[in-house]
CSV table of C-alpha atoms in Angstrom, one decimal:
chain,number,residue,atom,x,y,z
A,285,LEU,CA,-18.1,-2.9,-5.3
A,286,VAL,CA,-16.7,-6.2,-7.2
A,287,MET,CA,-13.1,-6.9,-7.0
A,288,LEU,CA,-10.7,-9.6,-8.8
A,289,ASN,CA,-7.1,-10.2,-9.2
A,290,GLY,CA,-7.4,-9.8,-12.9
A,291,ILE,CA,-5.1,-11.2,-15.9
A,292,ALA,CA,-3.5,-8.5,-18.3
A,293,ASP,CA,-5.7,-6.5,-20.5
A,294,TYR,CA,-8.9,-8.3,-20.3
A,295,TYR,CA,-11.2,-7.1,-17.5
A,296,HIS,CA,-11.2,-3.9,-18.5
A,297,ARG,CA,-13.8,-4.6,-21.3
A,298,PHE,CA,-16.2,-5.1,-18.4
A,299,GLY,CA,-15.8,-2.0,-16.4
A,300,PHE,CA,-13.0,-3.2,-14.0
A,301,THR,CA,-10.0,-0.8,-13.3
A,302,PRO,CA,-6.7,-1.3,-11.4
A,303,ALA,CA,-7.5,-0.3,-7.9
A,304,ILE,CA,-4.8,-1.6,-5.6
A,305,ALA,CA,-1.2,-1.6,-6.1
A,306,ASP,CA,0.9,-4.8,-5.3
A,307,TYR,CA,2.7,-3.8,-2.2
A,308,SER,CA,5.8,-5.7,-0.9
A,309,ILE,CA,8.9,-5.6,1.0
A,310,GLU,CA,12.3,-7.5,0.5
A,311,ILE,CA,14.9,-8.2,2.9
A,312,SER,CA,18.3,-9.9,2.9
A,313,ALA,CA,17.9,-13.4,4.1
A,314,LYS,CA,21.4,-13.4,5.4
A,315,GLN,CA,20.9,-10.2,7.3
A,316,ALA,CA,17.7,-11.7,8.9
A,317,ALA,CA,19.5,-14.9,9.6
A,318,ALA,CA,22.2,-13.1,11.8
A,319,LEU,CA,19.6,-11.9,14.1
A,320,THR,CA,18.8,-14.0,17.1
A,321,SER,CA,15.3,-14.9,18.4
A,322,VAL,CA,13.8,-13.1,21.4
A,323,TYR,CA,10.6,-15.2,21.8
A,324,LYS,CA,9.7,-18.8,20.7
A,325,THR,CA,7.9,-19.9,17.7
A,326,ARG,CA,5.5,-22.9,17.2
A,327,LEU,CA,2.9,-24.1,14.7
A,328,ALA,CA,-0.2,-22.1,15.2
A,329,GLN,CA,-3.0,-24.1,17.1
A,330,ALA,CA,-6.6,-23.8,17.0
A,331,ASP,CA,-6.5,-22.1,20.7
A,332,ASP,CA,-4.5,-19.4,19.2
A,333,LEU,CA,-7.1,-17.9,17.1
A,334,PRO,CA,-8.6,-15.4,19.1
A,335,GLN,CA,-5.2,-13.8,19.9
A,336,ILE,CA,-4.3,-14.0,16.1
A,337,GLN,CA,-7.6,-12.4,15.4
A,338,THR,CA,-6.9,-9.6,17.8
A,339,LEU,CA,-3.6,-9.0,16.3
A,340,TYR,CA,-5.1,-8.8,12.7
A,341,GLU,CA,-7.8,-6.3,13.6
A,342,ARG,CA,-4.9,-4.3,15.4
A,343,TYR,CA,-2.7,-4.2,12.5
A,344,TRP,CA,-5.0,-4.6,9.5
A,345,LEU,CA,-8.5,-3.4,10.1
A,346,ALA,CA,-7.5,-0.4,12.5
A,347,GLN,CA,-4.7,1.0,10.2
A,348,ARG,CA,-6.4,0.8,6.6
A,349,PRO,CA,-9.1,-0.4,4.4
A,350,ALA,CA,-9.1,-4.2,4.6
A,351,LEU,CA,-11.5,-7.1,4.9
A,352,LEU,CA,-13.6,-7.9,7.8
A,353,ARG,CA,-13.2,-11.4,8.5
A,354,THR,CA,-16.1,-13.1,10.2
A,355,ASP,CA,-15.6,-15.8,12.5
A,356,ALA,CA,-16.7,-18.5,9.8
A,357,GLU,CA,-14.1,-17.0,7.7
A,358,TRP,CA,-11.5,-17.6,10.4
A,359,GLN,CA,-12.5,-20.8,11.0
A,360,TRP,CA,-12.0,-21.9,7.4
A,361,ARG,CA,-9.0,-20.3,6.5
A,362,TRP,CA,-6.9,-21.4,9.8
A,363,LEU,CA,-8.6,-24.4,11.0
A,364,ASP,CA,-10.8,-26.3,8.2
A,365,ASN,CA,-8.4,-25.1,5.4
A,366,PRO,CA,-4.9,-23.9,7.1
A,367,PRO,CA,-2.3,-22.1,5.3
A,368,SER,CA,0.6,-24.1,4.2
A,369,PHE,CA,2.8,-22.5,6.5
A,370,ALA,CA,1.7,-21.1,9.9
A,371,GLN,CA,3.3,-20.1,13.1
A,372,VAL,CA,3.1,-18.1,16.0
A,373,VAL,CA,5.5,-16.1,18.0
A,374,VAL,CA,5.0,-16.6,21.8
A,375,ASP,CA,6.5,-15.1,25.0
A,376,ALA,CA,7.5,-16.7,28.2
A,377,ASN,CA,3.8,-16.7,29.2
A,378,ASP,CA,2.7,-18.4,26.0
A,379,GLN,CA,1.1,-15.3,24.8
A,380,VAL,CA,1.0,-14.6,20.9
A,381,ARG,CA,2.8,-11.6,20.0
A,382,GLY,CA,2.9,-12.1,16.4
A,383,TYR,CA,2.3,-14.6,13.7
A,384,ILE,CA,3.0,-15.6,9.9
A,385,GLY,CA,1.0,-17.5,7.6
A,386,GLY,CA,1.2,-18.2,4.0
A,387,ARG,CA,1.2,-20.5,0.9
A,388,GLY,CA,4.4,-22.0,1.8
A,389,ALA,CA,7.8,-21.6,4.1
A,390,THR,CA,9.2,-19.1,1.3
A,391,ALA,CA,6.2,-17.9,-0.3
A,392,SER,CA,5.7,-14.0,-1.0
A,393,ILE,CA,1.8,-14.5,-0.4
A,394,THR,CA,2.4,-14.5,3.3
A,395,GLU,CA,0.9,-12.7,6.1
A,396,VAL,CA,3.2,-11.3,8.7
A,397,VAL,CA,2.3,-9.5,12.0
A,398,ALA,CA,4.3,-8.5,14.9
A,399,ASP,CA,3.1,-6.6,18.2
A,400,ASP,CA,6.6,-5.4,19.0
A,401,VAL,CA,10.2,-5.2,17.8
A,402,ALA,CA,11.3,-8.7,19.5
A,403,ALA,CA,8.4,-10.1,17.8
A,404,ALA,CA,9.6,-9.0,14.5
A,405,GLN,CA,13.1,-10.1,15.3
A,406,THR,CA,12.1,-13.3,16.3
A,407,ILE,CA,9.9,-13.8,13.0
A,408,LEU,CA,13.0,-12.4,10.8
A,409,ALA,CA,15.8,-14.7,12.5
A,410,GLU,CA,13.8,-17.9,11.7
A,411,ALA,CA,12.5,-16.7,8.4
A,412,GLY,CA,16.4,-15.7,7.4
A,413,GLN,CA,17.6,-19.2,8.6
A,414,ARG,CA,14.5,-21.0,6.6
A,415,TYR,CA,15.1,-18.8,3.2
A,416,LEU,CA,18.9,-19.7,3.2
A,417,ALA,CA,18.1,-23.5,4.1
A,418,GLU,CA,16.1,-23.2,0.8
A,419,GLY,CA,18.4,-21.6,-1.4
A,420,GLU,CA,16.6,-18.2,-1.0
A,421,LYS,CA,18.8,-15.0,-0.9
A,422,THR,CA,15.9,-12.5,-0.5
A,423,ILE,CA,12.8,-12.5,1.6
A,424,ARG,CA,9.7,-11.0,-0.1
A,425,TRP,CA,6.4,-10.6,1.4
A,426,CYS,CA,3.3,-8.9,0.3
A,427,MET,CA,3.0,-6.0,2.7
A,428,PRO,CA,1.6,-2.4,2.4
A,429,PRO,CA,4.3,0.7,2.9
A,430,ASP,CA,2.9,1.8,5.8
A,431,ASP,CA,2.7,-1.5,7.9
A,432,ALA,CA,4.0,-1.5,11.4
A,433,PHE,CA,6.0,-4.4,10.8
A,434,ILE,CA,8.5,-2.3,8.4
A,435,ASP,CA,8.9,0.1,11.2
A,436,ARG,CA,10.2,-2.6,13.7
A,437,ALA,CA,12.1,-4.6,10.9
A,438,ARG,CA,14.0,-1.5,9.7
A,439,GLN,CA,15.5,-1.1,13.5
A,440,LEU,CA,17.1,-4.4,13.0
A,441,VAL,CA,17.8,-4.9,9.1
A,442,ASP,CA,17.5,-3.3,5.7
A,443,VAL,CA,14.2,-3.0,4.2
A,444,GLN,CA,13.3,-2.2,0.4
A,445,VAL,CA,9.7,-1.2,0.1
A,446,GLN,CA,8.1,-1.9,-3.1
A,447,ALA,CA,4.9,-0.7,-4.9
A,448,HIS,CA,3.6,-2.0,-8.4
A,449,HIS,CA,1.1,0.0,-10.0
A,450,PHE,CA,-0.3,-2.2,-13.0
A,451,HIS,CA,-1.6,-0.1,-16.0
A,452,ASN,CA,-4.5,-2.9,-16.7
A,453,LYS,CA,-4.2,-5.9,-14.3
A,454,GLY,CA,-3.4,-6.9,-10.7
A,455,TRP,CA,-6.3,-6.2,-8.1
A,456,MET,CA,-9.1,-4.3,-10.2
A,457,ALA,CA,-12.3,-3.1,-9.0
A,458,HIS,CA,-15.8,-2.2,-10.7
A,459,MET,CA,-18.8,-0.5,-9.4
A,460,PRO,CA,-22.0,-2.3,-10.7
A,461,HIS,CA,-24.3,-0.4,-8.8
A,462,PRO,CA,-22.4,3.2,-7.8
A,463,ASP,CA,-25.5,4.8,-6.5
A,464,LYS,CA,-25.7,2.1,-4.1
A,465,LEU,CA,-22.0,2.3,-3.2
A,466,LEU,CA,-22.0,6.0,-2.7
A,467,THR,CA,-24.9,5.7,-0.4
A,468,ALA,CA,-23.0,3.6,1.6
A,469,LEU,CA,-19.9,5.8,1.5
A,470,LEU,CA,-21.7,9.2,2.3
A,471,PRO,CA,-22.0,8.8,6.0
A,472,GLU,CA,-18.1,8.4,6.4
A,473,PHE,CA,-17.2,10.7,3.6
A,474,GLN,CA,-19.6,13.5,5.8
A,475,ARG,CA,-18.1,12.3,8.9
A,476,ARG,CA,-14.6,13.1,7.4
A,477,ALA,CA,-15.1,16.3,5.8
A,478,GLY,CA,-18.2,17.6,7.0
A,479,PRO,CA,-22.2,17.4,6.4
A,480,ASP,CA,-22.1,19.8,3.3
A,481,VAL,CA,-20.1,17.3,1.3
A,482,TYR,CA,-22.1,15.2,-1.4
A,483,ALA,CA,-21.2,12.2,-3.7
A,484,THR,CA,-23.3,11.3,-6.7
A,485,ALA,CA,-22.9,9.1,-9.7
A,486,SER,CA,-22.4,11.1,-13.0
A,487,GLU,CA,-22.4,10.3,-16.7
A,488,THR,CA,-18.5,10.0,-16.7
A,489,GLY,CA,-18.1,8.2,-13.3
A,490,VAL,CA,-18.7,10.0,-9.8
A,491,MET,CA,-19.4,13.6,-8.7
A,492,ILE,CA,-18.0,15.2,-5.6
A,493,GLY,CA,-18.6,18.6,-4.2
A,494,SER,CA,-20.0,20.7,-1.5
A,495,GLN,CA,-23.3,22.0,-1.1
A,496,LEU,CA,-22.0,25.1,0.3
A,497,ASP,CA,-20.4,26.3,-2.9
A,498,ASP,CA,-21.5,25.2,-6.5
A,499,ALA,CA,-18.1,26.1,-7.9
A,500,VAL,CA,-16.4,23.3,-5.6
A,501,THR,CA,-17.3,20.2,-7.4
A,502,CYS,CA,-15.5,17.7,-9.7
A,503,ASP,CA,-16.2,14.9,-11.8
A,504,LEU,CA,-14.0,11.8,-11.3
A,505,SER,CA,-13.4,8.9,-13.7
A,506,PRO,CA,-14.1,5.4,-12.2
A,507,ARG,CA,-10.6,4.7,-12.3
A,508,ASP,CA,-9.6,7.9,-10.4
A,509,PHE,CA,-12.6,7.4,-8.0
A,510,LEU,CA,-11.6,3.8,-7.1
A,511,GLN,CA,-7.9,4.4,-6.7
A,512,LEU,CA,-8.6,7.3,-4.6
A,513,LEU,CA,-10.9,5.2,-2.7
A,514,MET,CA,-8.2,2.4,-2.3
A,515,GLY,CA,-5.4,4.9,-1.5
A,516,SER,CA,-3.2,3.8,-4.7
A,517,LEU,CA,-3.9,7.5,-6.0
A,518,SER,CA,-3.2,10.7,-4.0
A,519,PRO,CA,-5.4,13.7,-4.2
A,520,ARG,CA,-2.6,15.8,-4.8
A,521,ALA,CA,-2.0,14.2,-8.1
A,522,LEU,CA,-5.4,16.0,-9.3
A,523,ASP,CA,-5.7,19.0,-11.1
A,524,VAL,CA,-8.6,20.5,-9.2
A,525,ALA,CA,-9.5,23.8,-7.1
A,526,PRO,CA,-7.6,24.3,-4.0
A,527,GLU,CA,-11.0,24.3,-2.0
A,528,LEU,CA,-11.9,20.8,-3.6
A,529,ARG,CA,-8.3,19.4,-2.7
A,530,VAL,CA,-9.0,20.0,0.7
A,531,ILE,CA,-12.0,18.1,0.6
A,532,LEU,CA,-10.5,15.2,-1.3
A,533,LEU,CA,-7.4,15.1,1.0
A,534,ALA,CA,-9.7,14.8,4.0
A,535,LEU,CA,-11.8,12.0,2.1
A,536,PHE,CA,-9.1,10.0,0.7
A,537,ASP,CA,-5.6,11.0,2.3
A,538,HIS,CA,-5.5,7.6,4.3
A,539,SER,CA,-3.3,4.4,4.3
A,540,PRO,CA,-3.4,2.4,1.4
A,541,ALA,CA,-6.0,-0.5,1.2
A,542,MET,CA,-4.7,-3.8,0.6
A,543,LEU,CA,-6.3,-7.6,0.8
A,544,ALA,CA,-4.3,-9.2,3.8
A,545,PRO,CA,-2.4,-12.2,2.0
A,546,MET,CA,-4.4,-14.7,3.8
A,547,ASP,CA,-7.5,-13.1,2.1
A,548,TRP,CA,-6.1,-13.6,-1.6
A,549,PHE,CA,-7.3,-16.0,-4.1
């Protein structure tokens, strides 16, 4: 699977299709600034990296399809080529309870993780002050709609959740070798929907069906398959037989995929 952040109306010529929506949240900087910090914040340090990694794996990898960061990538992103803005939230024992890192103090491409409501409150309180000081009225961060941070933040402030589905740009994907991709996916598909489920490349895209019933099959276009795979298209939107919808829901009714902002390029 190949992905890129494509310009409009160009990469579809080479087989790319929009796969992941642009997800974000917006919060009033004034509301956030009215909160009181519970924990302390400080600049992220090299010794914090293991705890930051743990939080990333807990709230990104465990909750949705996202990129697995190797130790070498962590080293490069946080130490060798650190983000323009990076802070950790620490409790009284200097344990990391959350972190925030991105392209700038008020950049929308910012990765935000909070391990509890107190960490979310601390991040929001400081962000509110920071944004107001920069003349910004709205905090906008790239974040998927089911992120745990949203559940914590909405106990404290109003949160507007947005999903921008592009017709022909944004995060786009292409299957240069669909047979190899489906071979890699099949064990997970069968774990989710049973050993009789199969998926093969067809002339029009991908065929999914059940070996128990020849009638329970469907051809998915590359666009539909990739959007199902990434969680930006619901199986409920497809006009398929009820038996097949049950299979598709088992395969694809998951949290939407997203590249965490620190992985953007």
